[in-house]
XYZ file of C-alpha atoms in Angstrom:
287
model
C -9.155 28.665 -35.454
C -12.155 28.652 -33.114
C -11.907 27.333 -29.556
C -14.395 24.549 -30.292
C -12.317 23.433 -33.269
C -9.190 23.349 -31.112
C -11.028 21.264 -28.536
C -12.183 18.832 -31.214
C -8.606 18.384 -32.416
C -7.336 17.889 -28.849
C -10.029 15.280 -28.303
C -9.065 13.390 -31.474
C -5.421 13.391 -30.373
C -6.433 12.413 -26.810
C -4.757 15.506 -25.379
C -7.097 15.556 -22.397
C -4.714 17.353 -20.037
C -4.115 20.106 -22.557
C -7.836 20.433 -23.180
C -8.675 20.677 -19.468
C -6.029 23.346 -18.830
C -6.519 25.326 -22.054
C -8.832 28.083 -20.783
C -6.803 28.776 -17.656
C -3.492 28.818 -19.509
C -4.822 31.105 -22.227
C -6.384 33.510 -19.730
C -3.085 33.742 -17.824
C -1.151 34.150 -21.077
C -3.326 37.059 -22.212
C -3.174 38.734 -18.809
C 0.605 38.410 -18.497
C 1.374 38.716 -22.212
C 3.233 35.405 -22.472
C 5.227 34.591 -25.577
C 3.823 31.872 -27.904
C 6.632 29.497 -26.894
C 5.657 29.896 -23.240
C 2.006 29.141 -24.015
C 2.870 25.999 -25.984
C 5.214 24.881 -23.205
C 2.521 25.366 -20.543
C 0.026 23.361 -22.603
C 2.513 20.534 -23.092
C 3.355 20.464 -19.373
C -0.349 20.252 -18.553
C -0.654 17.258 -20.861
C 2.381 15.531 -19.311
C 1.085 16.101 -15.766
C -2.322 14.712 -16.668
C -0.822 11.596 -18.263
C 1.352 10.995 -15.197
C -1.648 11.342 -12.885
C -3.628 8.930 -15.053
C -0.752 6.437 -15.042
C -0.452 6.559 -11.242
C -4.198 6.036 -10.862
C -4.028 3.036 -13.191
C -1.028 1.516 -11.378
C -2.750 1.943 -8.005
C -5.757 0.095 -9.430
C -3.817 -2.884 -10.798
C -1.736 -3.118 -7.602
C -4.905 -4.398 -5.852
C -4.099 -2.676 -2.563
C -6.874 -3.598 -0.105
C -6.993 -0.200 1.618
C -5.839 3.384 1.094
C -3.205 3.848 3.806
C -0.434 6.434 4.026
C 2.395 7.000 6.497
C 0.892 10.341 7.532
C -1.921 8.318 9.124
C 0.447 6.096 11.118
C 1.266 6.729 14.795
C 4.955 5.978 15.259
C 5.148 7.507 18.732
C 5.398 4.884 21.453
C 6.372 2.078 19.056
C 9.766 0.418 18.508
C 9.465 1.070 14.763
C 12.387 2.778 13.038
C 10.492 5.698 11.490
C 13.547 6.947 9.595
C 13.950 3.565 7.896
C 10.244 3.359 7.026
C 10.286 6.850 5.514
C 13.379 5.899 3.522
C 11.630 2.778 2.203
C 8.664 4.903 1.157
C 11.092 6.853 -1.025
C 11.570 3.722 -3.135
C 15.344 3.491 -2.911
C 15.139 -0.190 -1.964
C 13.578 -0.940 -5.355
C 16.403 0.701 -7.275
C 18.868 -1.361 -5.208
C 16.788 -4.561 -5.685
C 16.450 -4.958 -1.927
C 13.665 -6.722 -0.045
C 11.752 -5.647 3.051
C 10.441 -7.751 5.944
C 8.030 -6.205 8.437
C 7.814 -8.488 11.460
C 5.786 -8.128 14.634
C 2.644 -9.068 16.517
C -0.939 -8.779 15.343
C -2.269 -5.230 15.164
C 1.137 -3.518 15.203
C 0.750 -1.812 11.826
C 2.656 -4.100 9.457
C 0.046 -4.129 6.705
C -0.615 -0.411 7.124
C 3.052 0.369 6.553
C 3.385 -2.101 3.667
C 0.431 -0.490 1.878
C 1.724 3.013 2.602
C 5.181 2.145 1.264
C 3.604 0.576 -1.827
C 1.406 3.615 -2.509
C 4.345 5.986 -2.125
C 6.492 3.929 -4.503
C 3.710 3.755 -7.091
C 3.328 7.534 -6.939
C 7.016 7.656 -7.857
C 6.275 5.616 -11.019
C 7.062 2.128 -9.650
C 4.864 -0.836 -10.584
C 3.721 -3.167 -7.818
C 1.238 -5.866 -6.815
C -0.256 -6.744 -3.422
C -1.093 -10.321 -2.406
C -2.288 -12.040 0.710
C 0.187 -14.940 0.951
C -2.453 -17.669 1.200
C -4.372 -16.233 -1.761
C -1.171 -16.172 -3.818
C -0.349 -19.774 -2.905
C -3.866 -20.808 -3.947
C -3.358 -19.036 -7.283
C -0.024 -20.791 -7.803
C -1.590 -24.183 -7.057
C -4.498 -23.511 -9.431
C -2.072 -22.410 -12.117
C -0.093 -25.643 -11.706
C -3.201 -27.849 -11.826
C -4.248 -26.141 -15.043
C -0.875 -26.808 -16.651
C 0.054 -23.119 -16.771
C 2.859 -23.098 -14.219
C 5.151 -20.093 -14.436
C 2.644 -17.573 -15.817
C 2.300 -15.674 -12.530
C 6.056 -15.658 -11.961
C 6.663 -14.360 -15.473
C 4.172 -11.564 -14.899
C 5.668 -10.604 -11.534
C 9.213 -10.419 -12.874
C 8.007 -7.397 -14.838
C 6.922 -5.677 -11.629
C 9.224 -3.447 -9.599
C 7.971 -4.903 -6.317
C 5.340 -7.179 -4.792
C 3.841 -7.235 -1.296
C 3.297 -10.632 0.381
C 0.983 -9.948 3.303
C 0.305 -12.052 6.419
C 2.879 -14.816 6.063
C 2.310 -17.220 8.937
C -1.259 -16.268 9.833
C -2.805 -19.243 8.022
C -1.132 -22.544 7.080
C -0.880 -23.914 3.562
C 0.122 -27.278 2.121
C 3.790 -28.153 1.690
C 3.227 -28.243 -2.070
C 2.081 -24.625 -1.838
C 5.188 -23.754 0.140
C 7.336 -25.250 -2.607
C 5.557 -23.177 -5.246
C 6.071 -20.022 -3.183
C 9.755 -20.923 -2.781
C 10.135 -21.276 -6.554
C 8.420 -17.909 -7.057
C 10.743 -16.141 -4.613
C 13.717 -17.787 -6.317
C 12.485 -16.539 -9.688
C 12.096 -12.989 -8.381
C 15.484 -12.993 -6.624
C 17.423 -9.833 -7.528
C 14.812 -8.937 -10.144
C 11.675 -7.859 -8.277
C 11.768 -6.471 -4.729
C 9.607 -8.336 -2.199
C 7.892 -6.766 0.813
C 6.776 -9.358 3.398
C 4.635 -8.841 6.485
C 4.724 -11.628 9.060
C 3.996 -12.340 12.708
C 6.700 -15.026 12.821
C 10.359 -14.770 13.745
C 12.624 -16.252 11.073
C 13.203 -19.338 13.220
C 9.469 -20.104 13.027
C 9.184 -20.003 9.232
C 9.816 -23.770 8.813
C 6.472 -24.325 10.564
C 4.797 -22.604 7.608
C 6.744 -24.208 4.769
C 7.135 -27.649 6.348
C 10.676 -28.117 5.064
C 13.588 -26.718 7.064
C 16.145 -26.901 4.238
C 13.852 -25.235 1.732
C 12.972 -22.536 4.266
C 16.655 -21.855 4.903
C 17.236 -21.485 1.166
C 14.228 -19.174 0.845
C 15.394 -16.987 3.739
C 18.864 -16.867 2.234
C 17.448 -15.376 -0.967
C 14.953 -13.101 0.761
C 17.359 -11.638 3.322
C 20.485 -11.424 1.138
C 19.687 -7.763 0.401
C 17.035 -6.892 2.937
C 15.765 -4.212 5.335
C 13.985 -5.524 8.426
C 11.370 -3.426 10.230
C 10.405 -4.684 13.695
C 6.992 -3.482 14.847
C 6.966 -5.069 18.320
C 4.127 -7.024 19.891
C 1.876 -4.357 21.451
C -1.286 -4.164 19.367
C -2.264 -0.610 18.467
C -5.826 -1.793 17.941
C -6.144 -2.773 21.597
C -4.155 0.219 22.831
C -6.305 2.678 20.892
C -9.454 0.981 22.125
C -8.248 1.033 25.743
C -7.302 4.708 25.460
C -10.739 5.471 24.014
C -12.477 3.611 26.854
C -10.365 5.419 29.459
C -11.113 8.835 27.961
C -14.849 8.128 27.860
C -14.803 6.823 31.422
C -13.180 10.051 32.627
C -15.791 12.129 30.819
C -18.672 10.128 32.265
C -17.281 10.227 35.813
C -16.957 14.017 35.563
C -20.700 14.432 34.945
C -22.687 14.988 38.203
C -25.482 12.440 38.664
C -27.728 14.671 40.787
C -30.924 14.284 38.804
C -32.833 11.793 36.702
C -32.191 13.981 33.676
C -28.410 13.827 34.213
C -28.581 10.058 34.678
C -30.461 9.729 31.422
C -27.808 11.850 29.693
C -25.054 9.558 30.976
C -26.919 6.497 29.697
C -27.364 8.136 26.319
C -23.672 8.957 26.099
C -22.729 5.407 27.055
C -25.058 4.078 24.392
C -23.443 6.302 21.802
C -20.028 5.268 23.067
C -20.727 1.606 22.373
C -21.484 2.478 18.758
C -18.316 4.546 18.606
C -16.347 1.462 19.622
C -17.676 -0.346 16.583
C -16.992 2.600 14.294
C -13.502 3.131 15.692
C -12.534 -0.475 15.011
C -12.806 0.119 11.283
C -10.481 3.105 11.356
C -7.566 1.769 13.397
C -4.225 0.992 11.851
C -4.245 -2.019 9.573
C -2.154 -4.956 10.740
């Protein structure tokens, strides 16, 4: 059978991984005189790998992660963060044990960055997840209720392995919204793992939900099986910016200002530095 005919058949059967790897596998097989069984096995493995890669790409898309962040990009040095625990969470073991995760700390300390990185790592290991800003989720729950479709979101999320609830406490929401979020967490209890990022200590959560008893019940469910990651209160955004300013100041002060030309060079570098500040802000660790 001709190569083109084989490719047509692979296309009809949607064996895209096998088709993409065919030429390379056949060339290697001829060179190394592989047995037919080995060739078929290599083609099948290529198809499996391609399907897995496609599945991961699809799951990353439906997870609605706002940014592409990984733990390799995170600076743990100089923070109170338990790096060993975070790396363990990225392995996805907490999902298998139906545990939750709470990342708590000040603004700019990397909570969202780590939550996204953990989510991406888990999805690469075949887990299914969904990312929400807490206020956006509450708005969706309220809209769902007004439209007489209450429970649809919860039903969908119970089929997920985990969800991320980002920025709890940053913006207030109505008590009715807090009740809907409480019912959602109760529905997901010991079924879908929940990853929460918040700038509030647990004692401050009633200020968000507006009902101390309900908040206590919610915390009881959320923290029953839970890993807590404390990120501290020192913003890495400000620290990185201060370090950048200090480095630039040292460079400028080291340049001799003995001529008009040198002075002009310093001004040019300062001008470029101000633009760098703006560019750097977009690349710092996500909250």
